[in-house]
Short mmCIF file of C-alpha atoms and ligand atoms in Angstrom, two decimals:
data_model
loop_
_atom_site.label_atom_id
_atom_site.label_comp_id
_atom_site.label_asym_id
_atom_site.label_seq_id
_atom_site.Cartn_x
_atom_site.Cartn_y
_atom_site.Cartn_z
CA MET X 1 124.05 116.43 86.40
CA LYS X 2 120.40 116.99 85.60
CA LEU X 3 118.40 114.16 84.04
CA ARG X 4 117.56 116.47 81.09
CA TYR X 5 121.24 116.93 80.19
CA LYS X 6 122.03 113.25 80.68
CA LEU X 7 119.21 112.35 78.28
CA TRP X 8 120.45 114.95 75.83
CA MET X 9 123.95 113.54 75.88
CA ALA X 10 122.77 109.94 75.56
CA MET X 11 120.43 110.88 72.71
CA THR X 12 123.16 112.82 70.78
CA ALA X 13 125.71 110.03 71.25
CA LEU X 14 123.19 107.47 70.06
CA ILE X 15 122.22 109.54 67.00
CA LEU X 16 125.92 110.10 66.07
CA PHE X 17 126.69 106.43 66.55
CA MET X 18 123.64 105.30 64.53
CA GLY X 19 124.37 107.85 61.76
CA GLY X 20 128.03 106.86 61.54
CA THR X 21 127.22 103.15 61.52
CA PHE X 22 124.55 103.58 58.91
CA PHE X 23 126.91 105.60 56.77
CA ALA X 24 129.80 103.11 57.05
CA ILE X 25 127.64 100.08 56.42
CA SER X 26 125.66 101.52 53.47
CA HIS X 27 128.82 103.13 51.96
CA GLY X 28 130.79 99.86 52.15
CA TYR X 29 127.87 97.66 51.04
CA ILE X 30 126.90 99.82 47.99
CA GLY X 31 130.55 100.17 46.99
CA GLN X 32 130.96 96.41 47.06
CA LEU X 33 127.76 95.86 45.09
CA PHE X 34 128.95 98.34 42.50
CA ARG X 35 132.31 96.57 42.12
CA GLN X 36 130.55 93.17 41.70
CA TYR X 37 128.36 94.70 39.04
CA ALA X 38 131.33 96.26 37.22
CA LYS X 39 133.30 93.02 37.37
CA ALA X 40 130.36 91.11 35.89
CA ALA X 41 129.99 93.75 33.14
CA GLU X 42 133.74 93.59 32.44
CA ALA X 43 133.62 89.79 32.17
CA ALA X 44 130.60 90.00 29.87
CA SER X 45 132.32 92.48 27.52
CA ALA X 46 135.53 90.42 27.50
CA GLU X 47 133.52 87.38 26.47
CA GLN X 48 131.78 89.40 23.75
CA LEU X 49 135.17 90.51 22.43
CA ALA X 50 136.46 86.88 22.61
CA ARG X 51 133.50 85.71 20.50
CA ASN X 52 134.20 88.49 17.91
CA ILE X 53 137.93 87.53 17.82
CA ALA X 54 136.83 83.85 17.33
CA ALA X 55 134.63 84.93 14.40
CA TYR X 56 137.47 86.95 12.91
CA TYR X 57 139.91 84.06 13.32
CA GLU X 58 137.53 81.74 11.50
CA GLN X 59 137.67 83.96 8.42
CA ASN X 60 141.21 85.41 8.55
CA GLY X 61 143.30 83.38 11.00
CA TRP X 62 145.50 85.63 13.10
CA TYR X 63 146.26 87.83 10.12
CA ALA X 64 146.05 91.52 11.12
CA VAL X 65 144.22 90.68 14.23
CA ASP X 66 145.89 93.63 15.99
CA GLN X 67 144.26 96.05 13.57
CA TYR X 68 140.95 94.37 13.94
CA ILE X 69 141.17 94.80 17.78
CA VAL X 70 142.14 98.48 17.56
CA TYR X 71 139.22 99.03 15.13
CA TYR X 72 136.84 97.11 17.44
CA LEU X 73 137.85 99.21 20.47
CA LYS X 74 137.32 102.39 18.51
CA GLU X 75 133.88 101.28 17.25
CA ASN X 76 132.72 100.44 20.82
CA PRO X 77 133.46 103.48 22.91
CA GLU X 78 131.08 102.37 25.71
CA TYR X 79 133.30 99.32 26.03
CA THR X 80 136.55 101.27 26.00
CA ALA X 81 135.31 103.86 28.59
CA GLY X 82 136.83 102.01 31.40
CA PHE X 83 139.31 100.03 29.34
CA ASN X 84 142.89 99.86 30.59
CA SER X 85 144.85 97.14 28.78
CA LEU X 86 144.29 94.06 26.59
CA LEU X 87 146.51 91.07 25.96
CA LEU X 88 145.89 88.36 23.29
CA LYS X 89 148.08 85.28 23.16
CA ASP X 90 147.91 82.20 20.95
CA THR X 91 147.91 78.65 22.30
CA GLN X 92 151.70 78.59 22.33
CA GLY X 93 151.80 81.64 24.54
CA HIS X 94 153.01 84.07 21.86
CA ILE X 95 151.72 87.61 22.34
CA LEU X 96 149.62 88.48 19.28
CA VAL X 97 148.18 91.84 20.48
CA SER X 98 149.06 94.00 23.46
CA VAL X 99 147.14 97.22 23.85
CA GLY X 100 147.48 99.54 26.87
CA LYS X 101 146.38 103.07 27.59
CA GLY X 102 149.61 103.67 29.38
CA GLY X 103 150.07 106.06 32.30
CA ALA X 104 150.10 105.05 35.99
CA ALA X 105 148.77 101.65 36.74
CA PRO X 106 145.18 102.02 37.92
CA ARG X 107 144.31 100.76 41.42
CA GLY X 108 141.92 98.12 40.07
CA GLN X 109 144.56 96.58 37.73
CA SER X 110 144.40 93.23 39.56
CA ASP X 111 140.71 92.94 38.51
CA THR X 112 141.36 91.40 35.11
CA SER X 113 139.18 89.02 33.14
CA THR X 114 140.79 86.15 31.27
CA VAL X 115 138.76 84.33 28.54
CA THR X 116 139.82 81.31 26.50
CA ILE X 117 138.95 81.85 22.81
CA ARG X 118 137.60 78.71 21.07
CA VAL X 119 136.56 78.02 17.51
CA HIS X 120 134.35 74.83 17.13
CA GLY X 121 135.53 73.73 20.64
CA GLN X 122 139.16 74.11 19.60
CA GLU X 123 141.22 76.41 21.84
CA ILE X 124 142.95 79.07 19.67
CA GLY X 125 144.11 81.65 22.22
CA VAL X 126 143.66 83.47 25.46
CA LEU X 127 142.35 87.03 25.91
CA THR X 128 143.16 89.02 29.08
CA VAL X 129 141.38 92.33 29.54
CA SER X 130 141.96 94.72 32.45
CA ASN X 131 139.38 97.38 33.04
CA ARG X 132 139.93 100.41 35.17
CA ILE X 133 136.18 100.95 35.68
CA LEU X 134 136.59 98.61 38.72
CA ASP X 135 138.19 101.19 40.97
CA GLY X 136 138.84 104.83 40.89
CA SER X 137 137.02 105.35 37.56
CA PRO X 138 135.06 108.55 37.12
CA VAL X 139 131.84 106.49 36.93
CA GLU X 140 132.61 104.75 40.25
CA GLN X 141 133.68 108.02 41.81
CA ASN X 142 130.42 109.60 40.66
CA ILE X 143 128.30 106.86 42.01
CA LEU X 144 130.12 106.63 45.30
CA SER X 145 130.11 110.40 45.90
CA SER X 146 126.38 110.77 45.13
CA MET X 147 125.73 107.85 47.42
CA THR X 148 127.90 109.55 50.17
CA ALA X 149 125.96 112.78 49.74
CA ALA X 150 122.63 110.89 49.93
CA THR X 151 123.76 109.02 53.04
CA VAL X 152 125.09 112.19 54.74
CA TRP X 153 121.88 114.12 54.02
CA GLY X 154 119.81 111.20 55.06
CA THR X 155 121.75 110.89 58.29
CA ILE X 156 121.49 114.67 59.00
CA LEU X 157 117.72 114.66 58.27
CA THR X 158 116.95 111.62 60.35
CA SER X 159 119.20 112.95 63.19
CA MET X 160 117.25 116.14 63.23
CA VAL X 161 113.91 114.35 63.32
CA ALA X 162 115.33 112.03 66.05
CA LEU X 163 116.52 115.03 68.04
CA LEU X 164 113.14 116.77 67.82
CA VAL X 165 111.40 113.57 68.92
CA GLY X 166 114.02 113.24 71.64
CA VAL X 167 113.34 116.79 72.90
CA TRP X 168 109.59 116.03 73.00
CA LEU X 169 110.23 112.77 74.84
CA MET X 170 112.52 114.48 77.33
CA ARG X 171 109.89 117.08 78.06
CA LEU X 172 107.31 114.28 78.48
CA MET X 173 109.54 112.57 81.00
CA THR X 174 111.08 115.43 82.90
CA THR X 175 108.03 117.71 83.24
CA PRO X 176 106.06 115.35 85.49
CA LEU X 177 109.27 114.51 87.33
CA GLN X 178 109.85 118.14 88.06
CA SER X 179 106.34 118.75 89.39
CA LEU X 180 106.85 115.63 91.60
CA LEU X 181 110.19 116.94 92.80
CA VAL X 182 108.66 120.34 93.72
CA ALA X 183 105.84 118.63 95.61
CA MET X 184 108.28 116.35 97.45
CA LYS X 185 110.36 119.35 98.51
CA ARG X 186 107.23 121.08 99.88
CA LEU X 187 106.28 117.90 101.68
CA GLN X 188 109.78 117.76 103.10
CA HIS X 189 109.22 121.19 104.54
CA GLY X 190 106.03 119.99 106.22
CA ASP X 191 103.40 121.15 103.75
CA LEU X 192 100.98 118.22 103.97
CA SER X 193 98.37 119.94 101.73
CA VAL X 194 100.62 119.48 98.63
CA ARG X 195 99.19 117.51 95.69
CA VAL X 196 100.73 116.68 92.31
CA ASP X 197 98.69 117.47 89.23
CA VAL X 198 99.71 114.67 86.84
CA SER X 199 96.73 113.01 85.25
CA SER X 200 98.45 110.75 82.63
CA ASN X 201 97.68 107.07 82.47
CA ASP X 202 101.35 106.01 82.52
CA GLU X 203 103.79 105.21 85.29
CA PHE X 204 104.15 108.90 86.09
CA GLY X 205 100.45 109.08 86.63
CA GLU X 206 100.71 106.10 88.92
CA VAL X 207 103.57 107.68 90.89
CA ALA X 208 101.63 110.96 91.21
CA LYS X 209 98.50 109.12 92.33
CA THR X 210 100.49 107.12 94.89
CA PHE X 211 102.14 110.31 96.07
CA ASN X 212 98.82 112.07 96.47
CA GLU X 213 97.37 109.04 98.38
CA MET X 214 100.43 109.08 100.57
CA THR X 215 100.10 112.74 101.45
CA ASP X 216 96.40 112.29 101.98
CA ARG X 217 97.10 109.57 104.46
CA LEU X 218 99.89 111.53 106.09
CA SER X 219 97.65 114.59 106.59
CA ARG X 220 94.84 112.40 107.95
CA THR X 221 97.28 110.79 110.39
CA GLU X 222 98.65 114.18 111.37
CA GLU X 223 95.15 115.50 111.89
CA ALA X 224 94.21 112.45 113.92
CA ARG X 225 97.35 112.93 116.02
CA ARG X 226 96.47 116.55 116.65
CA HIS X 227 92.89 115.62 117.56
CA LEU X 228 94.11 112.88 119.89
CA VAL X 229 96.35 115.22 121.77
CA ALA X 230 93.58 117.84 122.00
CA ASP X 231 91.05 115.18 123.03
CA VAL X 232 93.33 113.67 125.69
CA ALA X 233 94.12 117.17 127.09
CA HIS X 234 90.39 117.95 127.11
CA GLU X 235 89.50 114.66 128.86
CA LEU X 236 92.19 115.20 131.46
CA ARG X 237 91.23 118.79 132.16
CA THR X 238 87.75 118.12 133.63
CA PRO X 239 88.76 115.57 136.32
CA LEU X 240 91.94 117.55 137.14
CA THR X 241 89.94 120.81 137.61
CA ILE X 242 87.48 119.07 139.89
CA MET X 243 90.24 117.44 141.91
CA GLN X 244 92.14 120.72 142.13
CA GLY X 245 89.03 122.55 143.34
CA GLN X 246 88.16 119.97 145.95
CA LEU X 247 91.79 119.85 147.26
CA GLU X 248 91.91 123.62 147.51
CA LEU X 249 88.74 123.70 149.60
CA ILE X 250 90.23 121.04 151.94
CA GLN X 251 93.52 122.89 152.10
CA GLN X 252 91.85 126.22 152.92
CA GLY X 253 89.88 124.41 155.65
CA VAL X 254 86.52 125.16 153.99
CA LYS X 255 85.82 121.47 153.77
CA PRO X 256 87.10 118.85 156.21
CA ALA X 257 89.37 116.04 154.91
CA GLU X 258 86.85 113.29 155.63
CA PRO X 259 85.68 110.38 153.44
CA ALA X 260 82.59 112.16 152.11
CA THR X 261 84.70 115.10 150.82
CA LEU X 262 87.41 112.76 149.46
CA LEU X 263 84.88 110.57 147.59
CA PRO X 264 84.47 112.88 144.50
CA ILE X 265 88.21 113.21 144.29
CA GLN X 266 88.53 109.45 144.34
CA ASP X 267 85.81 109.17 141.68
CA GLU X 268 87.90 111.44 139.40
CA VAL X 269 91.07 109.51 140.13
CA VAL X 270 89.26 106.32 139.09
CA ARG X 271 88.00 107.98 135.95
CA LEU X 272 91.54 109.23 135.12
CA ALA X 273 93.02 105.78 135.74
CA ARG X 274 90.42 104.19 133.41
CA LEU X 275 91.06 106.82 130.74
CA VAL X 276 94.82 106.14 130.90
CA GLN X 277 94.26 102.36 130.76
CA ASP X 278 91.78 102.63 127.88
CA LEU X 279 94.26 104.79 125.93
CA HIS X 280 97.10 102.33 126.64
CA GLN X 281 95.04 99.33 125.47
CA LEU X 282 93.86 101.19 122.40
CA SER X 283 97.37 102.23 121.37
CA LEU X 284 98.62 98.64 121.92
CA ALA X 285 95.75 97.26 119.77
CA GLU X 286 96.32 99.87 117.03
CA VAL X 287 99.94 98.83 116.54
CA GLY X 288 99.01 95.13 116.74
CA LYS X 289 100.80 94.63 120.08
CA LEU X 290 97.79 93.81 122.22
CA PRO X 291 98.58 90.64 124.14
CA LEU X 292 95.73 88.08 123.50
CA GLU X 293 95.33 84.86 125.37
CA LYS X 294 93.15 83.11 122.94
CA VAL X 295 91.38 79.97 124.06
CA SER X 296 88.35 78.02 122.89
CA THR X 297 85.55 79.77 124.69
CA ASP X 298 81.86 78.93 124.97
CA MET X 299 80.22 82.16 123.91
CA VAL X 300 76.90 81.15 125.40
CA GLN X 301 78.38 81.03 128.92
CA LEU X 302 80.33 84.21 128.34
CA THR X 303 77.39 86.25 127.09
CA GLN X 304 75.16 84.91 129.89
CA ARG X 305 77.63 86.29 132.42
CA VAL X 306 77.72 89.65 130.67
CA VAL X 307 73.94 89.91 130.66
CA ALA X 308 73.81 88.84 134.29
CA ASN X 309 76.10 91.78 135.16
CA PHE X 310 73.56 94.26 133.84
CA GLU X 311 70.39 92.76 135.30
CA VAL X 312 70.30 95.01 138.32
CA GLU X 313 71.18 98.21 136.42
CA ALA X 314 68.56 97.42 133.77
CA GLU X 315 65.93 96.90 136.37
CA ASP X 316 66.87 100.10 138.08
CA ARG X 317 66.48 101.98 134.87
CA GLY X 318 63.20 100.30 134.04
CA ILE X 319 64.58 98.54 130.94
CA GLN X 320 63.76 95.07 129.85
CA LEU X 321 66.88 92.99 129.27
CA CYS X 322 66.34 90.02 126.96
CA TYR X 323 68.67 87.25 126.03
CA ASP X 324 68.52 84.50 123.44
CA ALA X 325 71.09 81.71 122.83
CA PRO X 326 71.06 78.10 121.59
CA ALA X 327 71.00 75.31 124.17
CA GLY X 328 74.42 73.90 123.32
CA PRO X 329 77.81 75.60 123.53
CA LEU X 330 79.03 77.94 120.73
CA ILE X 331 82.80 77.84 120.62
CA ALA X 332 84.91 80.78 119.56
CA LEU X 333 88.68 81.09 119.64
CA VAL X 334 89.07 84.35 121.60
CA ASP X 335 90.61 85.96 124.64
CA PRO X 336 87.57 85.80 126.98
CA ASN X 337 88.66 88.84 129.01
CA ARG X 338 88.96 91.11 125.98
CA ILE X 339 85.70 89.91 124.38
CA THR X 340 83.92 90.42 127.76
CA GLN X 341 85.24 93.98 127.77
CA VAL X 342 83.77 94.50 124.23
CA LEU X 343 80.43 93.05 125.06
CA VAL X 344 80.20 94.90 128.42
CA ASN X 345 80.68 98.12 126.55
CA LEU X 346 78.05 97.26 123.95
CA VAL X 347 75.43 96.21 126.53
CA GLY X 348 76.53 99.05 128.83
CA ASN X 349 75.91 101.60 126.00
CA ALA X 350 72.56 100.04 125.18
CA VAL X 351 71.41 100.04 128.83
CA ARG X 352 72.81 103.49 129.44
CA TYR X 353 71.36 105.19 126.36
CA THR X 354 67.95 103.45 126.24
CA PRO X 355 65.20 105.34 128.05
CA LEU X 356 62.80 103.96 130.59
CA GLY X 357 60.49 101.24 129.18
CA GLY X 358 62.87 100.32 126.43
CA THR X 359 64.31 96.89 125.59
CA VAL X 360 67.85 95.72 125.27
CA MET X 361 68.36 92.37 123.55
CA MET X 362 71.40 90.18 123.23
CA THR X 363 71.49 87.15 120.99
CA VAL X 364 74.25 84.62 120.27
CA GLU X 365 74.17 82.39 117.24
CA ARG X 366 76.40 80.39 114.98
CA ALA X 367 77.63 82.28 111.91
CA ALA X 368 79.85 79.85 110.05
CA PRO X 369 82.76 79.53 110.57
CA GLY X 370 82.43 81.50 113.84
CA VAL X 371 80.03 83.00 116.23
CA LYS X 372 77.83 86.08 115.94
CA VAL X 373 76.72 88.15 118.91
CA THR X 374 74.04 90.82 118.48
CA VAL X 375 73.25 93.55 120.90
CA SER X 376 70.25 95.65 119.96
CA ASP X 377 68.14 98.20 121.77
CA THR X 378 65.05 100.35 121.34
CA GLY X 379 66.91 103.46 122.40
CA PRO X 380 67.24 106.85 120.69
CA GLY X 381 69.33 105.51 117.84
CA ILE X 382 72.33 107.21 116.24
CA ALA X 383 71.94 109.84 113.55
CA GLU X 384 73.16 108.87 110.03
CA GLU X 385 75.90 111.50 110.07
CA HIS X 386 77.28 110.17 113.34
CA LEU X 387 77.07 106.44 112.55
CA PRO X 388 80.36 106.25 110.44
CA HIS X 389 82.31 107.87 113.26
CA ILE X 390 81.09 106.05 116.43
CA PHE X 391 84.14 103.75 116.31
CA ASP X 392 86.47 106.75 116.32
CA ARG X 393 88.36 107.62 119.47
CA PHE X 394 86.57 110.10 121.84
CA TYR X 395 83.60 110.29 119.46
CA ARG X 396 80.32 110.85 121.22
CA ALA X 397 77.22 111.10 119.09
CA GLU X 398 75.56 113.38 121.60
CA SER X 399 78.28 114.66 123.85
CA ASP X 400 75.98 115.90 126.59
CA ARG X 401 74.17 112.65 126.87
CA SER X 402 77.31 110.46 127.06
CA ARG X 403 79.37 112.84 129.11
CA GLY X 404 76.54 113.05 131.63
CA SER X 405 76.68 109.25 131.81
CA GLY X 406 80.40 109.27 132.33
CA GLY X 407 81.44 107.99 128.89
CA THR X 408 84.75 109.01 127.35
CA GLY X 409 83.91 107.94 123.82
CA LEU X 410 86.66 105.27 123.82
CA GLY X 411 84.45 102.18 124.41
CA LEU X 412 83.57 101.49 120.75
CA ALA X 413 87.04 102.35 119.45
CA ILE X 414 88.47 99.78 121.86
CA ALA X 415 85.72 97.28 120.94
CA LYS X 416 86.57 97.59 117.24
CA GLU X 417 90.34 97.23 117.80
CA PHE X 418 89.84 94.21 120.14
CA VAL X 419 87.46 92.43 117.76
CA GLU X 420 89.76 93.09 114.75
CA ALA X 421 92.74 91.91 116.71
CA HIS X 422 90.91 88.57 116.96
CA GLY X 423 90.44 88.50 113.22
CA GLY X 424 86.71 89.28 113.60
CA ARG X 425 84.60 92.36 112.73
CA ILE X 426 82.08 94.60 114.30
CA GLU X 427 79.28 96.55 112.58
CA ALA X 428 76.52 98.89 113.62
CA ASP X 429 73.11 99.67 112.25
CA SER X 430 70.90 102.43 113.64
CA LYS X 431 67.78 104.40 112.98
CA LEU X 432 67.15 107.62 114.80
CA GLY X 433 64.29 107.21 117.21
CA GLU X 434 64.01 103.46 116.64
CA GLY X 435 67.12 101.91 118.14
CA THR X 436 70.58 100.57 117.48
CA THR X 437 72.01 97.14 116.66
CA PHE X 438 75.66 96.07 116.99
CA ARG X 439 76.85 92.81 115.51
CA VAL X 440 80.09 91.19 116.46
CA TYR X 441 81.56 88.35 114.37
CA LEU X 442 84.17 86.19 116.10
CA PRO X 443 86.30 83.45 114.63
CA GLY X 444 85.21 79.89 115.55
CA ASN X 445 87.12 76.87 116.68
CA SER X 446 86.26 73.17 116.53
CA ALA X 447 88.16 72.46 119.82
CA ALA X 448 86.45 71.70 123.12
CA PRO X 449 85.09 74.67 125.16
CA SER X 450 87.50 76.30 127.54
CA GLU X 451 87.16 75.75 131.26
CA LYS X 452 88.68 79.24 131.87
CA PRO X 453 85.99 81.55 133.14
CA PRO X 454 86.13 85.13 131.69
CA GLU X 455 87.47 87.76 134.06
CA GLY X 456 84.96 90.19 135.57
CA SER X 457 81.98 87.85 135.27
P1 ATP Q 1 82.88 104.89 127.04
O1 ATP Q 1 82.39 103.71 126.34
O2 ATP Q 1 84.32 105.15 126.70
O3 ATP Q 1 82.60 104.91 128.44
P2 ATP Q 1 80.97 106.12 125.42
O4 ATP Q 1 79.95 105.07 125.75
O5 ATP Q 1 80.46 107.53 125.33
O6 ATP Q 1 82.15 106.15 126.45
P3 ATP Q 1 81.39 104.64 123.07
O7 ATP Q 1 81.02 103.36 123.75
O8 ATP Q 1 82.59 104.61 122.22
O9 ATP Q 1 81.63 105.77 124.07
O10 ATP Q 1 80.20 105.11 122.17
C1 ATP Q 1 80.37 106.23 121.35
C2 ATP Q 1 79.09 106.99 121.18
O11 ATP Q 1 78.16 106.29 120.40
C3 ATP Q 1 78.43 107.27 122.47
O12 ATP Q 1 78.87 108.40 123.10
C4 ATP Q 1 76.93 107.39 122.05
O13 ATP Q 1 76.73 108.77 121.68
C5 ATP Q 1 76.88 106.52 120.80
N1 ATP Q 1 76.23 105.24 121.15
C6 ATP Q 1 76.89 104.09 121.39
N2 ATP Q 1 76.05 103.10 121.62
C7 ATP Q 1 74.78 103.64 121.52
C8 ATP Q 1 73.47 103.07 121.58
N3 ATP Q 1 73.27 101.76 121.92
N4 ATP Q 1 72.49 103.94 121.42
C9 ATP Q 1 72.66 105.23 121.16
N5 ATP Q 1 73.82 105.77 121.03
C10 ATP Q 1 74.91 104.97 121.18
MG1 MG Q 2 80.50 102.97 125.82
#
């Protein structure tokens, strides 16, 4: 059953229940109040009559008291309106007067008022009056029926208002739900561009906002997945084409199958193997499954080894390679192999992209509570529009330049994942034409430096 109908039914049941309860309670309560009031009025008039009888007795004794009472009742019609019967007895219990309207006994007969009549404190008789105003009298009927009408009309009116408010509330609740439902169905059928247009500041607005954020993220992930597949296919195509061409030449006997001919094929195989390994490590790091052998590592030693690796290449390219570190050890809790890989890529990029006569500088310093490694160069820099993307997979700021140098655009993506897997962070600053600076922050450790030398140093 639709939510709208459920709400309708619940609302109607609630209104009927509330109306019924209100009617029953108010009807019973006002009826009871009315009876209390009538009883008090009856008692008051019985006492008034008793005082008059006492005054009469003082002057005449019981002589012709019956005529006096009949006269009194006639003279006070408001008193006799609800009057039913009257009984006057003397102290011996003899009935002096007994007046009754006759007919069927009224329902309120049991509500009688008995008053002792006294003259100067001396008891002279007992007066018992029964008044039918207490129940079923026209006055009571009138009052109760007008009250019933008022209650019924009140209930109908308030129910109608409640229903109108209910309809408005239902619309308020079901309309955003319906647009959410439509959007969810479209999403279920693969439409990732779907967005919900609910701008209210309530829980529905929150749900819609969360839904929109979720679809945003889903479409970004989907786009990234498509790009990744396209990028991987693209990266694989070039080495495969080269290898295929070379092998065909050998097969056709155009080129001999000797080491010199096989060398470019081997280069491409190495390139492919590296690409596959990079992708594997990246995907492991992205899902948080990268195995890390963290040990307390002296970052001064580690960075010295990285710089030493590039000395020859820097010299060949006519680049000045500088290094600055404190005298003592700087301990970080890292996997030395992974961090070496990060720094090799940073220094490698700097050396590779900096032109002849440029400078590449690496510094290591304490940055409480860890260690900070900076790699800066005086190279071409990275344009502002490229800078936010350089840590993306396969991103090359200037594809020709990096492809020519053999880069796949995975180095910085791997560096970022590795550093973050250690609980550290990496950031880049660059100015076009002036140079680039990468800063790596690694978590520190107070333990002694590790004896384990980093791999590949
Ligand atoms: P790989 O590292 O996978 O061999 P790559 O070096 O091209 O390939 P990244 O290390 O991820 O890939 O770098 C991404 C891009 O950022 C590079 O292609 C280059 O355009 C730019 N870049 C990185 N470092 C520098 C730098 N020091 N100076 C100028 N541009 C840089
Ligand atoms: Mg690189």
